Coordinates of N, CA and C and ligand atoms in Angstrom, one line a residue:
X129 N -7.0 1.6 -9.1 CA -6.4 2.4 -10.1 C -7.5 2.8 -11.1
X130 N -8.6 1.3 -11.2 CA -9.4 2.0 -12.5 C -10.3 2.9 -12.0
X131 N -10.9 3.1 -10.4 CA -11.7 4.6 -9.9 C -11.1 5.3 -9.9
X132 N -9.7 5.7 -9.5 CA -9.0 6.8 -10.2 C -9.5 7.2 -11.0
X133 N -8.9 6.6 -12.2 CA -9.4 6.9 -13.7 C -10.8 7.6 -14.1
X134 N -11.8 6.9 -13.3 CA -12.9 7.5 -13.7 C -13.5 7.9 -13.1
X135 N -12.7 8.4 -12.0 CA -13.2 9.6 -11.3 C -12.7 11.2 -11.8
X136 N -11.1 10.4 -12.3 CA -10.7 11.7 -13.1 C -11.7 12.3 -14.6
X137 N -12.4 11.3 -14.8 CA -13.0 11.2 -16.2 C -14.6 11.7 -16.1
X138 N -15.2 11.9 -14.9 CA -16.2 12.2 -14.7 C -15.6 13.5 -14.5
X139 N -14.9 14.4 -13.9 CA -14.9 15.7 -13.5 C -14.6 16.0 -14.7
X140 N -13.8 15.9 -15.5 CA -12.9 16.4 -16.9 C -15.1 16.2 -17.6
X141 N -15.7 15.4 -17.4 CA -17.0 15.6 -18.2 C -17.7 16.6 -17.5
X142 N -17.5 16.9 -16.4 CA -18.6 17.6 -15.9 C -18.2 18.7 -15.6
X143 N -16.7 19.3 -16.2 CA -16.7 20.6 -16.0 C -16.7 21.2 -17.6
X144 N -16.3 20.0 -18.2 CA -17.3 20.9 -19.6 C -18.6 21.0 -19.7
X145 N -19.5 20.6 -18.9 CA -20.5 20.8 -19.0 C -21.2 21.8 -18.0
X146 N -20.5 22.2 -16.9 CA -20.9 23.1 -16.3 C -20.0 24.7 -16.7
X147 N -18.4 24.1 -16.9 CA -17.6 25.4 -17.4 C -17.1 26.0 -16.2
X148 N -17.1 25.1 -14.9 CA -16.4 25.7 -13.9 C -15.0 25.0 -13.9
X149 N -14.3 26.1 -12.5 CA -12.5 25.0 -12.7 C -12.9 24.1 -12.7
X150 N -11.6 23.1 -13.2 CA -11.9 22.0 -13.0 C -10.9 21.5 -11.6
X151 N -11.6 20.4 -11.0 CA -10.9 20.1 -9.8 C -9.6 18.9 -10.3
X152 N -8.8 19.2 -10.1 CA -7.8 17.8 -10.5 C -7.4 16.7 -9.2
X153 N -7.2 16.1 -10.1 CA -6.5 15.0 -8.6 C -5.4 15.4 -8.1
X154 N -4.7 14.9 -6.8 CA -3.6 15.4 -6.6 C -2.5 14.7 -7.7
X155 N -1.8 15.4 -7.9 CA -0.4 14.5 -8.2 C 0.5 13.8 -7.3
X156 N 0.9 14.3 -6.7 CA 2.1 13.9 -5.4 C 1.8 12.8 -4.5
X157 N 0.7 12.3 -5.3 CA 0.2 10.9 -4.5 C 1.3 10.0 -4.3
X158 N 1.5 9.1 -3.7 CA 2.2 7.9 -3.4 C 1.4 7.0 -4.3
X159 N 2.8 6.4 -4.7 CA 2.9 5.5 -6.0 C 2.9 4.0 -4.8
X160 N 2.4 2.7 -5.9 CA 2.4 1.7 -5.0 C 3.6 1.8 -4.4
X161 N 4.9 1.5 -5.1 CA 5.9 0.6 -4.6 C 7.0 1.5 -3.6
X162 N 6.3 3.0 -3.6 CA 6.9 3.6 -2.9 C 6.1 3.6 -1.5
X163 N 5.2 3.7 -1.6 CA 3.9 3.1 -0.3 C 4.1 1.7 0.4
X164 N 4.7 1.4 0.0 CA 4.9 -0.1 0.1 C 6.0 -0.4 1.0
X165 N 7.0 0.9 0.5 CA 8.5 0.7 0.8 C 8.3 1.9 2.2
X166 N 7.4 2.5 2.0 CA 7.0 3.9 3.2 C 6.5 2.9 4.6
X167 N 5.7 1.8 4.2 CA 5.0 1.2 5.0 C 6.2 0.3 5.6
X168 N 6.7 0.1 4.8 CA 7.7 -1.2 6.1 C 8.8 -0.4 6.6
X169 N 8.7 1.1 6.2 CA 9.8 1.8 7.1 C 9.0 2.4 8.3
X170 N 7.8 2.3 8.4 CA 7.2 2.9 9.5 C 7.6 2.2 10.7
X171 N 6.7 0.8 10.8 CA 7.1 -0.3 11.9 C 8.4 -0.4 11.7
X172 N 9.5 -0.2 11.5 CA 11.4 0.0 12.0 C 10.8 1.0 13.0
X173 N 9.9 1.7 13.1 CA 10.4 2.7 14.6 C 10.2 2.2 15.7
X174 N 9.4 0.7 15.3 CA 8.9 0.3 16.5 C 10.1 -0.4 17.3
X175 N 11.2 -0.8 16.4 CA 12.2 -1.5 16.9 C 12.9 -0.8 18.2
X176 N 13.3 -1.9 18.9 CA 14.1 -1.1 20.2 C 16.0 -1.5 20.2
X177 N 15.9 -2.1 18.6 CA 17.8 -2.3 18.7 C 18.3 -0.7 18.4
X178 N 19.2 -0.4 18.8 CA 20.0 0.9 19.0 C 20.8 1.2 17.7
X179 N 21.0 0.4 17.3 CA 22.1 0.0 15.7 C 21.4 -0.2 14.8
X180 N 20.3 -0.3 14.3 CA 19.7 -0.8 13.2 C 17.8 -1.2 13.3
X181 N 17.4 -0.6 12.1 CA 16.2 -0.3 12.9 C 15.7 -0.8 10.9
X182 N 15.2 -2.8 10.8 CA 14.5 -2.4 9.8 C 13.2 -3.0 10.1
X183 N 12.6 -2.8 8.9 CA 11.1 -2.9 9.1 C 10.8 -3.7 7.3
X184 N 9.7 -4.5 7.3 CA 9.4 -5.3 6.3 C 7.7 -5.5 5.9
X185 N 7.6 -5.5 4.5 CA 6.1 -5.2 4.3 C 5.6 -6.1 3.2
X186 N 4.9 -7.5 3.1 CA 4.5 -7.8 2.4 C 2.9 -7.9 1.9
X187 N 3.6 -8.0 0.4 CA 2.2 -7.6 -0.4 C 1.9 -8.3 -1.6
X188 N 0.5 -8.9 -1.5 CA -0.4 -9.7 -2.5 C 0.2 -9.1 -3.6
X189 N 0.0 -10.4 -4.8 CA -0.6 -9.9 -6.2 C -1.9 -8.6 -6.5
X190 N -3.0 -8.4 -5.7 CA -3.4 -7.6 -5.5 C -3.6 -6.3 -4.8
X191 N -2.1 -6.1 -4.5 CA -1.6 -4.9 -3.7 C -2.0 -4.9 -2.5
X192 N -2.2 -5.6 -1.8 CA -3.0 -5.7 -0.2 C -1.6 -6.4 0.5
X193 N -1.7 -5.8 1.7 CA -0.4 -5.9 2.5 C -1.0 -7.0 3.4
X194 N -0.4 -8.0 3.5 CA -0.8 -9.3 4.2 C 0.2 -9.8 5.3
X195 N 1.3 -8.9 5.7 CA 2.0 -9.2 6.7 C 3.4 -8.1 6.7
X196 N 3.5 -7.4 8.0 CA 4.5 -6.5 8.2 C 5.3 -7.0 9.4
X197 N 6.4 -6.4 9.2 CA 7.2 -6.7 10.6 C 8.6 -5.8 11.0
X198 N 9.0 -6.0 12.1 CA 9.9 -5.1 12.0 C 11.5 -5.8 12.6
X199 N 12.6 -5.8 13.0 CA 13.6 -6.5 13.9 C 13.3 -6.5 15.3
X200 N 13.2 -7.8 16.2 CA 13.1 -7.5 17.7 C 13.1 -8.6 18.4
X201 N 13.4 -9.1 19.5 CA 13.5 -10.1 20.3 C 12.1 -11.1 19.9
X202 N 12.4 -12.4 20.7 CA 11.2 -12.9 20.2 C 10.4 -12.8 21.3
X203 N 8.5 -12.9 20.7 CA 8.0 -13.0 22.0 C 8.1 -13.6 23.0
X204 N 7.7 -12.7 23.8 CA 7.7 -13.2 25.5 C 9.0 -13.5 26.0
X205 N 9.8 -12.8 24.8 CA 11.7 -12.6 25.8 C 12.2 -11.5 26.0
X206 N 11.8 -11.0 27.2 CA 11.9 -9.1 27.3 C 12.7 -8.8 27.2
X207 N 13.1 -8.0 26.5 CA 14.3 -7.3 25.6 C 14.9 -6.2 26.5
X208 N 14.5 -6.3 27.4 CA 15.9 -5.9 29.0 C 16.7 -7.2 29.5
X209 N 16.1 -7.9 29.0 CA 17.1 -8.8 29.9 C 18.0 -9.6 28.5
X210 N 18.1 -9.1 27.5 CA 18.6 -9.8 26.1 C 19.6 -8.4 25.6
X211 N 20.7 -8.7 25.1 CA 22.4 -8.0 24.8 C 21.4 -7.7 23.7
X212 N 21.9 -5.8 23.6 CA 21.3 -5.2 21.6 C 23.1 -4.6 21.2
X213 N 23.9 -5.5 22.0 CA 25.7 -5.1 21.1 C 25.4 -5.5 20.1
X214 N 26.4 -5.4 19.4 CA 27.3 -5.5 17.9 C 28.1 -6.3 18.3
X215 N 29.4 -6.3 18.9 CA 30.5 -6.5 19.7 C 31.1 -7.5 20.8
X216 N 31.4 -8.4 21.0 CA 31.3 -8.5 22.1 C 32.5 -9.9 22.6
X217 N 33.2 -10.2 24.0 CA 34.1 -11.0 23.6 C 33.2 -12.8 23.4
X218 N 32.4 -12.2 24.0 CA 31.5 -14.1 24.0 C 30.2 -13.6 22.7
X219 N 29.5 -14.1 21.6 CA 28.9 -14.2 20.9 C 27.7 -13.8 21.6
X220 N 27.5 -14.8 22.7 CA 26.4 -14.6 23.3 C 25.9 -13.5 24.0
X221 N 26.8 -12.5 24.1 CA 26.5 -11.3 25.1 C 25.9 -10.3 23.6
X222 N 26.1 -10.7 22.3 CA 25.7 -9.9 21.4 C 24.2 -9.8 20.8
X223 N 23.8 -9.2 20.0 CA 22.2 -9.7 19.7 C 21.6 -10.7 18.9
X224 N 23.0 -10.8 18.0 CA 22.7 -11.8 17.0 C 22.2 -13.1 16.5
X225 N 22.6 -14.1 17.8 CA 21.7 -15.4 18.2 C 20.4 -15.0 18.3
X226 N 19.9 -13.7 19.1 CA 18.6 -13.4 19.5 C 17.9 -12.8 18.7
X227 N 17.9 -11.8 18.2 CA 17.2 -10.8 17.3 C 16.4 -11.9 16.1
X228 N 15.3 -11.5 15.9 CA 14.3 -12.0 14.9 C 14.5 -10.8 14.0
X229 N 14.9 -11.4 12.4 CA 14.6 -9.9 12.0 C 13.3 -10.0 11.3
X230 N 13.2 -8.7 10.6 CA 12.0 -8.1 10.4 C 11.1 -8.9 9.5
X231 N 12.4 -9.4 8.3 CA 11.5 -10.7 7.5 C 10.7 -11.8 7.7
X232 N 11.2 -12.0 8.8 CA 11.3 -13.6 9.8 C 9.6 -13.1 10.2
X233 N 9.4 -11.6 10.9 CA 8.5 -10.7 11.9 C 7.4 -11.2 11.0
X234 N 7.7 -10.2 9.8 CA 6.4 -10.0 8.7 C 6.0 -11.2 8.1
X235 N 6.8 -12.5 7.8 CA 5.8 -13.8 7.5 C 5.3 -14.5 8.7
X236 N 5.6 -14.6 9.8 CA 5.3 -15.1 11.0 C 3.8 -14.6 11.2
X237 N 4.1 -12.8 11.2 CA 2.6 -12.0 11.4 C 1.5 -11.9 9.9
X238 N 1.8 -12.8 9.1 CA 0.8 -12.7 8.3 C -0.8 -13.1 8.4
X239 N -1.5 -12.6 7.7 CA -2.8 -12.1 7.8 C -3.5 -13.1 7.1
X240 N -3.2 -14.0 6.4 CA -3.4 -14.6 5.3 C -2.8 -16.0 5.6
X241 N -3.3 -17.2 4.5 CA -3.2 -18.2 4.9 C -1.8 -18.7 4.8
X242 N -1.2 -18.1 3.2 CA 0.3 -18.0 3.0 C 0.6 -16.9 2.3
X243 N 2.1 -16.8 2.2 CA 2.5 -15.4 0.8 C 3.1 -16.0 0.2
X244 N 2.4 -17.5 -0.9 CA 2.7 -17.7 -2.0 C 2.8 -16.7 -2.8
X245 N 3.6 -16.6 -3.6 CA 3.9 -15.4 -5.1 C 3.5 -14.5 -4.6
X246 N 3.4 -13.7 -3.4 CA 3.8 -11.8 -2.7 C 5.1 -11.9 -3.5
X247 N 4.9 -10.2 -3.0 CA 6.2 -9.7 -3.0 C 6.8 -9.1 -1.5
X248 N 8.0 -9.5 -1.2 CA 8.6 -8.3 0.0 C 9.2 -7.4 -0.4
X249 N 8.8 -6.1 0.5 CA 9.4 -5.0 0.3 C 10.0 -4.6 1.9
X250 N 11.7 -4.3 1.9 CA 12.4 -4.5 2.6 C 13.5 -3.6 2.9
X251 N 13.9 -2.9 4.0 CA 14.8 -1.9 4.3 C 16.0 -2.3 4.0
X252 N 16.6 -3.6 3.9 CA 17.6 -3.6 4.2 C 17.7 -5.2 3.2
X253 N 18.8 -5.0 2.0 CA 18.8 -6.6 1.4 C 18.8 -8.0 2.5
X254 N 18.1 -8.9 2.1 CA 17.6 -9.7 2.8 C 19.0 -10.9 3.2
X255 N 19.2 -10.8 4.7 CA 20.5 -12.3 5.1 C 20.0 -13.6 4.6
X256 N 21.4 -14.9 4.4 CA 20.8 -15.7 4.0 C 19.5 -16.2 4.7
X257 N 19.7 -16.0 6.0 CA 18.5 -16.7 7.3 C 17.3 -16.1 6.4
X258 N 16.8 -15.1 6.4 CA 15.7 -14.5 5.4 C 15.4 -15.2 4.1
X259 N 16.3 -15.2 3.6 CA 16.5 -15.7 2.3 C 15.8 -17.1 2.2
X260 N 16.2 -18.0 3.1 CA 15.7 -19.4 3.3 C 14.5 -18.9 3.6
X261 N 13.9 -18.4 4.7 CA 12.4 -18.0 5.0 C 11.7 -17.6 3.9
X262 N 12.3 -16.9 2.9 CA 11.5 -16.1 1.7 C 11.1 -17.2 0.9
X263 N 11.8 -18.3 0.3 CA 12.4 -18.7 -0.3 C 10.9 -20.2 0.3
X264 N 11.5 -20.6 1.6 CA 10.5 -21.4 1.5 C 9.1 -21.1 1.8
X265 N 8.6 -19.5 2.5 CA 7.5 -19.2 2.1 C 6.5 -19.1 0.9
X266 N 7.6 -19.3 -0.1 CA 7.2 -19.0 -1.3 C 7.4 -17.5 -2.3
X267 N 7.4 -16.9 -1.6 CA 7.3 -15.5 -1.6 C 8.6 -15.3 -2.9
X268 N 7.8 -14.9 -3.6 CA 8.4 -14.6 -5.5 C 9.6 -13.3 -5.9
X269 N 9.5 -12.2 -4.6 CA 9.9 -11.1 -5.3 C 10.3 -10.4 -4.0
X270 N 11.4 -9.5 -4.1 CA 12.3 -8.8 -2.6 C 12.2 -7.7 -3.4
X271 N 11.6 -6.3 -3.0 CA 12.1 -5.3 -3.3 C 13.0 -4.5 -1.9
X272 N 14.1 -4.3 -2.3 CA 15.1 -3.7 -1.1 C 15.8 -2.1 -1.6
X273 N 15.8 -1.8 -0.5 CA 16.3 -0.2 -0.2 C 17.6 -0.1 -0.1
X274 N 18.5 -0.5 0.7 CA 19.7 -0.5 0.9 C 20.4 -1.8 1.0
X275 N 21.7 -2.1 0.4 CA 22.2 -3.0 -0.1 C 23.7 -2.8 0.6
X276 N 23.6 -2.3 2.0 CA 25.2 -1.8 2.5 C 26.2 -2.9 2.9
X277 N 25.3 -3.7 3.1 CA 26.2 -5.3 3.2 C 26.5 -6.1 2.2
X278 N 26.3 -5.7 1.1 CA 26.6 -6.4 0.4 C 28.2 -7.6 0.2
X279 N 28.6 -6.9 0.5 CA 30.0 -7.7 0.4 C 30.3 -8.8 1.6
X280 N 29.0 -8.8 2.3 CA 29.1 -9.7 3.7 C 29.1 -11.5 2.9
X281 N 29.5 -12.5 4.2 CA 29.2 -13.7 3.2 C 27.7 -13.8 3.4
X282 N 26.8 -12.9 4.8 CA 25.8 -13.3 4.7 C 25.1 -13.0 3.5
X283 N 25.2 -12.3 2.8 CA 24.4 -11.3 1.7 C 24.9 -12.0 0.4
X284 N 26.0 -12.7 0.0 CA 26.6 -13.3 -0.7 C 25.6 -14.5 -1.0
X285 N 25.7 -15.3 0.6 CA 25.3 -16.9 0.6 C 23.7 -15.9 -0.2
X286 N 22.6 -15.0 0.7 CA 21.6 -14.9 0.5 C 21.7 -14.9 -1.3
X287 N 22.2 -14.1 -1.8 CA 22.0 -14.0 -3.3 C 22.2 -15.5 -4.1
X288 N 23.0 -15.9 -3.8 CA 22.8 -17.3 -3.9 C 21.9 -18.1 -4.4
X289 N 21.4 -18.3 -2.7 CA 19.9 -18.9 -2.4 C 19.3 -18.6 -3.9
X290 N 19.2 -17.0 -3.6 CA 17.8 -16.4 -4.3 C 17.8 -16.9 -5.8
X291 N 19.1 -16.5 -6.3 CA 19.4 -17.0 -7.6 C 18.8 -18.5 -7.8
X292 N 19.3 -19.3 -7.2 CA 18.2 -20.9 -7.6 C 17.5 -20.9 -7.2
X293 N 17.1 -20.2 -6.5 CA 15.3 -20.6 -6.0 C 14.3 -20.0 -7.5
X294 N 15.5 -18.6 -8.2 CA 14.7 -18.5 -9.0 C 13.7 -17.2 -8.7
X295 N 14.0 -16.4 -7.1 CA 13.8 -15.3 -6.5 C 13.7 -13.9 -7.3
X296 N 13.3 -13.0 -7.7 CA 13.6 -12.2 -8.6 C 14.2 -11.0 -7.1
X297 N 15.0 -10.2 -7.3 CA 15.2 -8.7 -6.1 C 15.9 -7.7 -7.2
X298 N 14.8 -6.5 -6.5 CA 15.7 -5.8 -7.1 C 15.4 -4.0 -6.2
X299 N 16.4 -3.1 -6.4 CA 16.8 -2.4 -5.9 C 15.5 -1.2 -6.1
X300 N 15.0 -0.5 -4.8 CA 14.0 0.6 -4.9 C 14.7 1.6 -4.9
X301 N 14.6 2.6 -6.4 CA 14.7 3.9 -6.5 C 14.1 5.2 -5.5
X302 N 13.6 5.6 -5.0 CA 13.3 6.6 -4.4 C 13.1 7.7 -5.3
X303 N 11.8 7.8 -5.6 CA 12.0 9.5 -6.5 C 12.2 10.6 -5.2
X304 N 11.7 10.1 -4.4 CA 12.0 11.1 -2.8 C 12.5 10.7 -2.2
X305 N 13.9 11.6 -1.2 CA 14.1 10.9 -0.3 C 13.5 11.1 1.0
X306 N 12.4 12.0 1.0 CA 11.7 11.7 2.7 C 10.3 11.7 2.6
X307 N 9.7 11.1 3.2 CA 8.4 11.0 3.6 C 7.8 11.7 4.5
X308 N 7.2 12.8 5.3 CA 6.8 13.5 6.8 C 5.8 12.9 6.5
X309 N 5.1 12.1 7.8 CA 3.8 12.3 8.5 C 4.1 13.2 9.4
X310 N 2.6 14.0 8.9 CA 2.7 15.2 10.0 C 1.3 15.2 10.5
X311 N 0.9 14.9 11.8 CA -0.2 14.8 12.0 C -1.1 15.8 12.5
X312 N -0.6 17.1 11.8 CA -1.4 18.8 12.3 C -1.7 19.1 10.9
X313 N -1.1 18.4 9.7 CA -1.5 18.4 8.7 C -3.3 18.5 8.3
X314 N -3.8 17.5 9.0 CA -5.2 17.2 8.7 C -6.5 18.4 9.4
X315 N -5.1 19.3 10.3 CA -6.3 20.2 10.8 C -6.2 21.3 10.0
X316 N -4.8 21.7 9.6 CA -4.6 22.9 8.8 C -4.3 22.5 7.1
X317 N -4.6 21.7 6.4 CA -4.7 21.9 5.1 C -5.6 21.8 4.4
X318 N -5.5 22.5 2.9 CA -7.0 22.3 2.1 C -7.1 20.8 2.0
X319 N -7.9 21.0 0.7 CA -8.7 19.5 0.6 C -7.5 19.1 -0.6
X320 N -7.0 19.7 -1.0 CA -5.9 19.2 -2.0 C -4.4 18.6 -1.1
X321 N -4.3 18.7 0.1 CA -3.6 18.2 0.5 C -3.9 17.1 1.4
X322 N -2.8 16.1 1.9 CA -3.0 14.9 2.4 C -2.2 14.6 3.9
X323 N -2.4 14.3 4.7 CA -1.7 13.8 5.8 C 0.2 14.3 5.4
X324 N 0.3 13.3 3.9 CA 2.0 13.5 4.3 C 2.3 14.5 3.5
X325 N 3.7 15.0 4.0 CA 4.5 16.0 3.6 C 5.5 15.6 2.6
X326 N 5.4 16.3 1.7 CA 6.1 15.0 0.8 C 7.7 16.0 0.3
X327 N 8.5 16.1 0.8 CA 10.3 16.5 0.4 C 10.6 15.8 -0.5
X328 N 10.8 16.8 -1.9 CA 11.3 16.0 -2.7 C 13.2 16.0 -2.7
X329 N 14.1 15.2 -3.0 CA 15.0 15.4 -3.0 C 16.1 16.9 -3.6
Ligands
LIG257 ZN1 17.8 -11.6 8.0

């Protein structure tokens, strides 16, 4: 943030002193906590459940992303021969014993030794099963997108948890609701534009 600054602060000097335009920064940058929340919605596409597709992004005190993940069988259980129902008259023909979700993904795959005091940023408010994983990873803070389950017991028990552990969560605004990567972008735009396509609501 602070070369931002003074990079903005060198041009703003040196076009007074030359007297040409001045060049500005973009605006429409991506803000952390929306980058954050853009990044753990990417890996959901990686998912191959049919019904639900999230994806999870943790991140240092120093804004560095130290483990992502997304919902999906575990390794080395090929996910043709494992049920992606909702439904089903035996439990076990459903996905739910099976499926890893994306929380579980992103501390398992971290980069780093632990995510004491990170934050998660998360598609989807966190099940109790997450909750415990958060909770005993250490991990200080849940930022979540959607909250549609709320009234589940799982989502119930999770708030719970969170509440004594002492967990802080709280709900991501969206100043936008879409993000495009467009990847023809980088051959046809000026220098003031960036990879994404940014729709504002
Ligand atoms: Zn979960």
């Amino acid at each position: 943030m602070n070369q931002e600054t003074n990079t903005e602060t060198s041009q703003v000097n040196g076009t007074s002193a030359s007297s040409s335009a001045p060049t500005k920064k973009r605006e429409d940058y991506l803000e952390w906590p929306e980058y954050f929340m853009a990044v753990a919605f990417l890996p959901a596409q990686r998912s191959k459940d049919p019904s639900s597709q999230v994806g999870a992004c943790i991140v240092n005190p120093e804004n560095k992303i130290v483990g992502i993940g997304y919902n999906g069988m575990p390794n080395g259980c090929d996910d043709d021969l494992l049920p992606w129902s909702r439904y089903a008259d035996d439990r076990l023909d459903t996905k739910y014993p099976y499926v890893c979700h994306a929380e579980l993904n992103a501390i398992m795959n971290k980069n780093s030794a632990d995510v004491k005091g990170c934050s998660m940023y998360v598609a989807l408010f966190p099940c109790n099963e997450c909750a415990k994983l958060i909770i005993q990873a250490g991990i200080k803070e849940v930022i979540y997108l959607s909250d549609k389950y709320h009234d589940t017991t799982e989502m119930t028990a999770s708030r719970r948890l969170l509440n004594l552990a002492g967990i802080e969560y709280k709900q991501f605004k969206p100043k936008r609701n879409k993000i495009v990567i467009d990847f023809n972008s980088i051959n046809h735009s000026g220098m003031h534009n960036g990879t994404l396509g940014i729709h504002s609501p």
